[in-house]
Short mmCIF file of C-alpha atoms in Angstrom, two decimals:
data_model
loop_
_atom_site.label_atom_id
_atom_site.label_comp_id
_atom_site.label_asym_id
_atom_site.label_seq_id
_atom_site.Cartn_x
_atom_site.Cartn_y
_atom_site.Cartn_z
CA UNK A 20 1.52 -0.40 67.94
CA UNK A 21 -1.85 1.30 69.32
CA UNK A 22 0.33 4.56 68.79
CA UNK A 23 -1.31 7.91 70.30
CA UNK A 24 -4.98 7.04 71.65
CA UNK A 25 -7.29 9.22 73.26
CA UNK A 26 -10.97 8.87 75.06
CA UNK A 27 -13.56 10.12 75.01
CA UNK A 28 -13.87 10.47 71.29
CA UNK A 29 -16.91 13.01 72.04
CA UNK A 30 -17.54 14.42 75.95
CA UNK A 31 -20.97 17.29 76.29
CA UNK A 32 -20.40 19.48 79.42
CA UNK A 33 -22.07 21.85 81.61
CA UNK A 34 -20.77 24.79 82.40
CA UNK A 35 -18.98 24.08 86.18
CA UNK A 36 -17.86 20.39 85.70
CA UNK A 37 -14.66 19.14 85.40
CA UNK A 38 -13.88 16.08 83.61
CA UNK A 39 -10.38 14.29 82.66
CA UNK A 40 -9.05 13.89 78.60
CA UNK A 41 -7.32 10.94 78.49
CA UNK A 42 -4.06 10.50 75.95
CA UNK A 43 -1.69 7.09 75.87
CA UNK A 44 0.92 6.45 73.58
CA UNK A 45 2.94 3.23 73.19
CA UNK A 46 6.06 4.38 71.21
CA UNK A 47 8.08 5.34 73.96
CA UNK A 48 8.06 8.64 73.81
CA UNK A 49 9.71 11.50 75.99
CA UNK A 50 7.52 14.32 74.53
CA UNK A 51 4.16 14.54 75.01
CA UNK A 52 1.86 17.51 74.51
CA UNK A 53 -1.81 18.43 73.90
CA UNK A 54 -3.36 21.08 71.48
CA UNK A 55 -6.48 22.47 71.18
CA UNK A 56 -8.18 23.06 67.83
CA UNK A 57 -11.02 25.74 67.46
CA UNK A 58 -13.04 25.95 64.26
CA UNK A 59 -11.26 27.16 61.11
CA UNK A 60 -7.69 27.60 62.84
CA UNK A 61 -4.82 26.03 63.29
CA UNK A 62 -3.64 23.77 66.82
CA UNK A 63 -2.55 25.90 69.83
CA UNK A 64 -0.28 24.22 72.20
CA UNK A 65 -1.83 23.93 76.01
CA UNK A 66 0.68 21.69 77.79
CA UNK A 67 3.32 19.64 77.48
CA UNK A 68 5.67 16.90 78.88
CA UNK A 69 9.05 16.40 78.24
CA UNK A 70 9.25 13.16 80.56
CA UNK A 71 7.49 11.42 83.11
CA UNK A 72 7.16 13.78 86.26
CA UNK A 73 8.11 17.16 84.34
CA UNK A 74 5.05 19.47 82.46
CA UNK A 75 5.29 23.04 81.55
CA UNK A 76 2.20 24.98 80.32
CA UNK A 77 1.92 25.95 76.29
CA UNK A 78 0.47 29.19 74.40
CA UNK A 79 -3.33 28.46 75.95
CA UNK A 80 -2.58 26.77 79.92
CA UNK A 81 -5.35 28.31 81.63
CA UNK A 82 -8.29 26.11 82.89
CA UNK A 83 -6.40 23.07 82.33
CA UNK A 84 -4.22 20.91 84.47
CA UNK A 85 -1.62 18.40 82.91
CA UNK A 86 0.24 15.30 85.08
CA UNK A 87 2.74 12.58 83.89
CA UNK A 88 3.55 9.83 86.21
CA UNK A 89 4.45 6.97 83.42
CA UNK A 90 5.70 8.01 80.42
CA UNK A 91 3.25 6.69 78.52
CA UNK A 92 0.00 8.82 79.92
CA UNK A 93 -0.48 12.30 80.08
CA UNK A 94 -4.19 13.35 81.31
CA UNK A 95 -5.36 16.54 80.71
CA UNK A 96 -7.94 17.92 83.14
CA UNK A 97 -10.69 20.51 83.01
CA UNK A 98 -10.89 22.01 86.42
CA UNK A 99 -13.92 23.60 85.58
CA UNK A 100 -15.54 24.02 82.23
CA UNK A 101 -16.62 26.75 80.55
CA UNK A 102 -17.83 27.58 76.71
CA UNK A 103 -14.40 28.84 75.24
CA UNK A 104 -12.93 25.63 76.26
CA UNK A 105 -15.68 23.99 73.06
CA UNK A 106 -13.00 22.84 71.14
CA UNK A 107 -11.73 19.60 69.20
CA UNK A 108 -8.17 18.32 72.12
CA UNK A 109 -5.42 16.59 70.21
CA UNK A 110 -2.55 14.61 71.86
CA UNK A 111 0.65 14.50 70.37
CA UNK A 112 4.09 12.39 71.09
CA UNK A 113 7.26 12.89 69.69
CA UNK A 114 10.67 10.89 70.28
CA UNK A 115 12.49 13.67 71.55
CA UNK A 116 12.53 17.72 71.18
CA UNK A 117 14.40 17.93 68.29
CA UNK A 118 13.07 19.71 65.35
CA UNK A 119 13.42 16.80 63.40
CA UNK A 120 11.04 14.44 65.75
CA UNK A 121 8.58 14.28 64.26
CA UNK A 122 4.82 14.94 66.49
CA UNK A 123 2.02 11.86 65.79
CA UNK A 124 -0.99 12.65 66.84
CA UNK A 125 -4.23 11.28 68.57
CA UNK A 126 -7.19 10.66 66.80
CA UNK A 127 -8.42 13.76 69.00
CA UNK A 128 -11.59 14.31 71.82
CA UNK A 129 -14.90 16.62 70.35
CA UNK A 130 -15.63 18.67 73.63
CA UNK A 131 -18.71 20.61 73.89
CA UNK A 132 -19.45 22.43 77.11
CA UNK A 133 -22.83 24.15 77.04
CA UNK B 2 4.22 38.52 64.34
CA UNK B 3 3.05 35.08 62.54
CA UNK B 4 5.16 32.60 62.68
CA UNK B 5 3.54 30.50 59.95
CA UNK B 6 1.49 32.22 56.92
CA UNK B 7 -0.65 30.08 54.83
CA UNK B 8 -2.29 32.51 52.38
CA UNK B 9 -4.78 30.22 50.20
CA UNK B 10 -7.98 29.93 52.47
CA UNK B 11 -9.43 27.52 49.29
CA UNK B 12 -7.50 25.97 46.71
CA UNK B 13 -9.12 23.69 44.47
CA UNK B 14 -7.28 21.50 41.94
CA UNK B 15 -8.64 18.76 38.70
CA UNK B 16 -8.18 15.36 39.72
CA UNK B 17 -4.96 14.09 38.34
CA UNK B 18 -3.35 17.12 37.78
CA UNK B 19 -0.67 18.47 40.66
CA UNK B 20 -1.46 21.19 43.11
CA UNK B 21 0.54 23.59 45.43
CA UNK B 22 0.08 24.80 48.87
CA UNK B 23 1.68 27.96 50.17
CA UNK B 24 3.47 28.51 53.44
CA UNK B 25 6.31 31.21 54.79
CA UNK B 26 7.31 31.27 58.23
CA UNK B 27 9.50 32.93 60.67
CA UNK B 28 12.25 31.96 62.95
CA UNK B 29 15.25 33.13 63.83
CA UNK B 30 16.45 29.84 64.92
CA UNK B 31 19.13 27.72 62.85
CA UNK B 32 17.78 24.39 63.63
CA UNK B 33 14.34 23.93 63.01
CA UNK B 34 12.17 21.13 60.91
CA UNK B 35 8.87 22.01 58.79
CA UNK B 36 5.92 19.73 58.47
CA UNK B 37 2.57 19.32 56.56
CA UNK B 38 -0.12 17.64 57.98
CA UNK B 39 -3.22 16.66 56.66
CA UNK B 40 -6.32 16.74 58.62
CA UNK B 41 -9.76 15.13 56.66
CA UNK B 42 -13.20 15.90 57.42
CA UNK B 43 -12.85 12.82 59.89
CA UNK B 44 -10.59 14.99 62.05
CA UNK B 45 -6.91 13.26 62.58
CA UNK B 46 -4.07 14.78 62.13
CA UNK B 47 -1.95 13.18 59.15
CA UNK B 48 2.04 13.44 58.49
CA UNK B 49 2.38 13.74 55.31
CA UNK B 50 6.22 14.95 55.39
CA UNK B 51 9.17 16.72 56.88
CA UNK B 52 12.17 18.99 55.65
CA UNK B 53 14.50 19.92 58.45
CA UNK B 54 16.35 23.13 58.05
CA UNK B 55 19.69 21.95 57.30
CA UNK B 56 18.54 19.72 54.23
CA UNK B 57 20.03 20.43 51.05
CA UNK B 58 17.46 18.33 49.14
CA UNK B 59 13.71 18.59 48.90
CA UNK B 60 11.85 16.23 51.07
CA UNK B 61 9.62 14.06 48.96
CA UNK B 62 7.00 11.17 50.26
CA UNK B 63 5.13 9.53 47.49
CA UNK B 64 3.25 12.16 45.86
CA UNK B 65 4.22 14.67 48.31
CA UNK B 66 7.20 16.90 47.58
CA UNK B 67 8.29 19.73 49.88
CA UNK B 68 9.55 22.59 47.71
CA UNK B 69 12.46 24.45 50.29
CA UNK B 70 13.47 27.65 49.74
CA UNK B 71 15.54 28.09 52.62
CA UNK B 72 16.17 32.00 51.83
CA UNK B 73 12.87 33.10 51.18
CA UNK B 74 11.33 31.11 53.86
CA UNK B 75 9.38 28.95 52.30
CA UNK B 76 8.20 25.54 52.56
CA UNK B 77 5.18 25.26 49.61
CA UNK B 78 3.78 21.41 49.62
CA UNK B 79 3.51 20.17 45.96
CA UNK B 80 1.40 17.01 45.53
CA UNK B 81 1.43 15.22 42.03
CA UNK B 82 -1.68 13.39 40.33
CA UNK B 83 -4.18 14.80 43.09
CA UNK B 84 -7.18 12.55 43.69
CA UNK B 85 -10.46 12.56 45.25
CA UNK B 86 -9.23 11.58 48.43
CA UNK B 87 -6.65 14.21 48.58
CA UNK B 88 -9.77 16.46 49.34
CA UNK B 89 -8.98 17.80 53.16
CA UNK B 90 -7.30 20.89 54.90
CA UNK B 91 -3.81 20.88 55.11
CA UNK B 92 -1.52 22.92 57.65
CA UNK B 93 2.26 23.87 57.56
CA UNK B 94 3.52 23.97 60.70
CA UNK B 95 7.09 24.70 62.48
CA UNK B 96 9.26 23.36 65.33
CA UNK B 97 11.76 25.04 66.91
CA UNK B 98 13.66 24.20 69.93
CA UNK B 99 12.50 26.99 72.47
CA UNK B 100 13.21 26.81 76.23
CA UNK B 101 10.28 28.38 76.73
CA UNK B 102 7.93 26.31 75.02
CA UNK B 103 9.38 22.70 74.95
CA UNK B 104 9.65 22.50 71.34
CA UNK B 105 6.08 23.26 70.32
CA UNK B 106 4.96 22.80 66.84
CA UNK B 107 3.12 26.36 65.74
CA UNK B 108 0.20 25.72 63.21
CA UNK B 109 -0.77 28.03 60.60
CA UNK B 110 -4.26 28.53 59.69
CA UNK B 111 -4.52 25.50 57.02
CA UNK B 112 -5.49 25.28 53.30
CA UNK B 113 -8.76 23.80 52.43
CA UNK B 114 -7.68 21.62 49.02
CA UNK B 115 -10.56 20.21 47.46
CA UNK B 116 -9.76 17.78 44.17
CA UNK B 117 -12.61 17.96 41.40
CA UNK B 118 -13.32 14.86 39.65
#
């Protein structure tokens, strides 16, 4: 098992364009969510997926758009980037929603937008 | 109102000798699991261990032990016999089962351990 992969490992912006995150996981998964992680803090949720066809936004939606056709992808997209979105984008998957599933992570995406 | 409170910024720790991380949190849920994570300066995000709510005994991986004090609410990571490689920032974080929020897991700010040789 590949377990939770994500590309671009690093992605440099300009201000304006929109590019897509890309997070797979091959566990089988319901849940799937990302985070974003800004320097010296903690991960803040953006959006997640509790199956294939059904996302909900997180603490920190805006600017970002989420989709989940398959169950085991869930894209995130930059509609159009901007400095505070300079941040380090993990993907997560978790069994179910239980508080005992346990979230695995993605190796995460370094995103600079100048 | 933090949910999760990890007040040691720094902690630094001999190698070989055993080292504990601080975190309280906040629910007012029943049912909810804690969870460490370690994240080195390469950047993942590592379980290291889990102690669900209901769980009358300590979790413990390996060196890892989860000290639960269910009442006080706190969840302090202990890990034995530190070593170099221990060196990395480590975050408590909760997940509860919210309606609102799919489950999220809510981060505190991390610990920054770093083992001496």
């Amino acid at each position: 098992n590949a377990g939770v992969t994500q590309t671009p490992k690093f992605q440099v912006l300009k201000t304006g364009q929109s590019m897509t995150l890309q997070c797979a996981q091959d566990m089988n998964h319901e849940y799937m969510s990302w985070y974003r992680q800004d320097p010296g803090m903690g991960l803040r949720l953006i959006h997640y997926s509790v199956g294939a066809g059904i996302t909900d936004q997180g603490e920190v939606p805006n600017g970002y758009n989420v989709s989940r056709s398959t169950t085991e992808d869930f894209p995130l997209r930059l509609l159009s980037a901007a400095p505070s979105q300079t941040s380090v984008y993990f993907c997560a998957s978790s069994f179910g929603l239980a508080g005992s599933d346990t979230q695995y992570f993605g190796p995460g995406t370094r995103l600079t937008v100048l | 109102a933090q949910k999760i409170t990890q007040t040691q910024p720094g902690m630094f720790v001999q190698e070989k000798e055993a080292v504990t991380l601080d975190c309280t949190y906040d629910t007012s849920d029943q049912s909810y699991g804690l969870f460490w994570y370690k994240q080195p300066s390469s950047g993942e995000m590592i379980f290291l261990i889990y102690q669900g709510s209901y769980d009358e005994q300590n979790a413990t991986e390996g060196r890892y032990s989860l000290n639960f004090q269910k009442a006080r609410k706190s969840a302090n990571l202990v890990i034995s016999a530190s070593q170099l490689g221990d060196s990395a920032m480590y975050f408590c974080a909760m997940r509860e089962r919210e309606e609102t929020s799919g489950s999220r897991l809510t981060f505190g700010e991390g610990t920054q351990l770093t083992v001496n040789p």
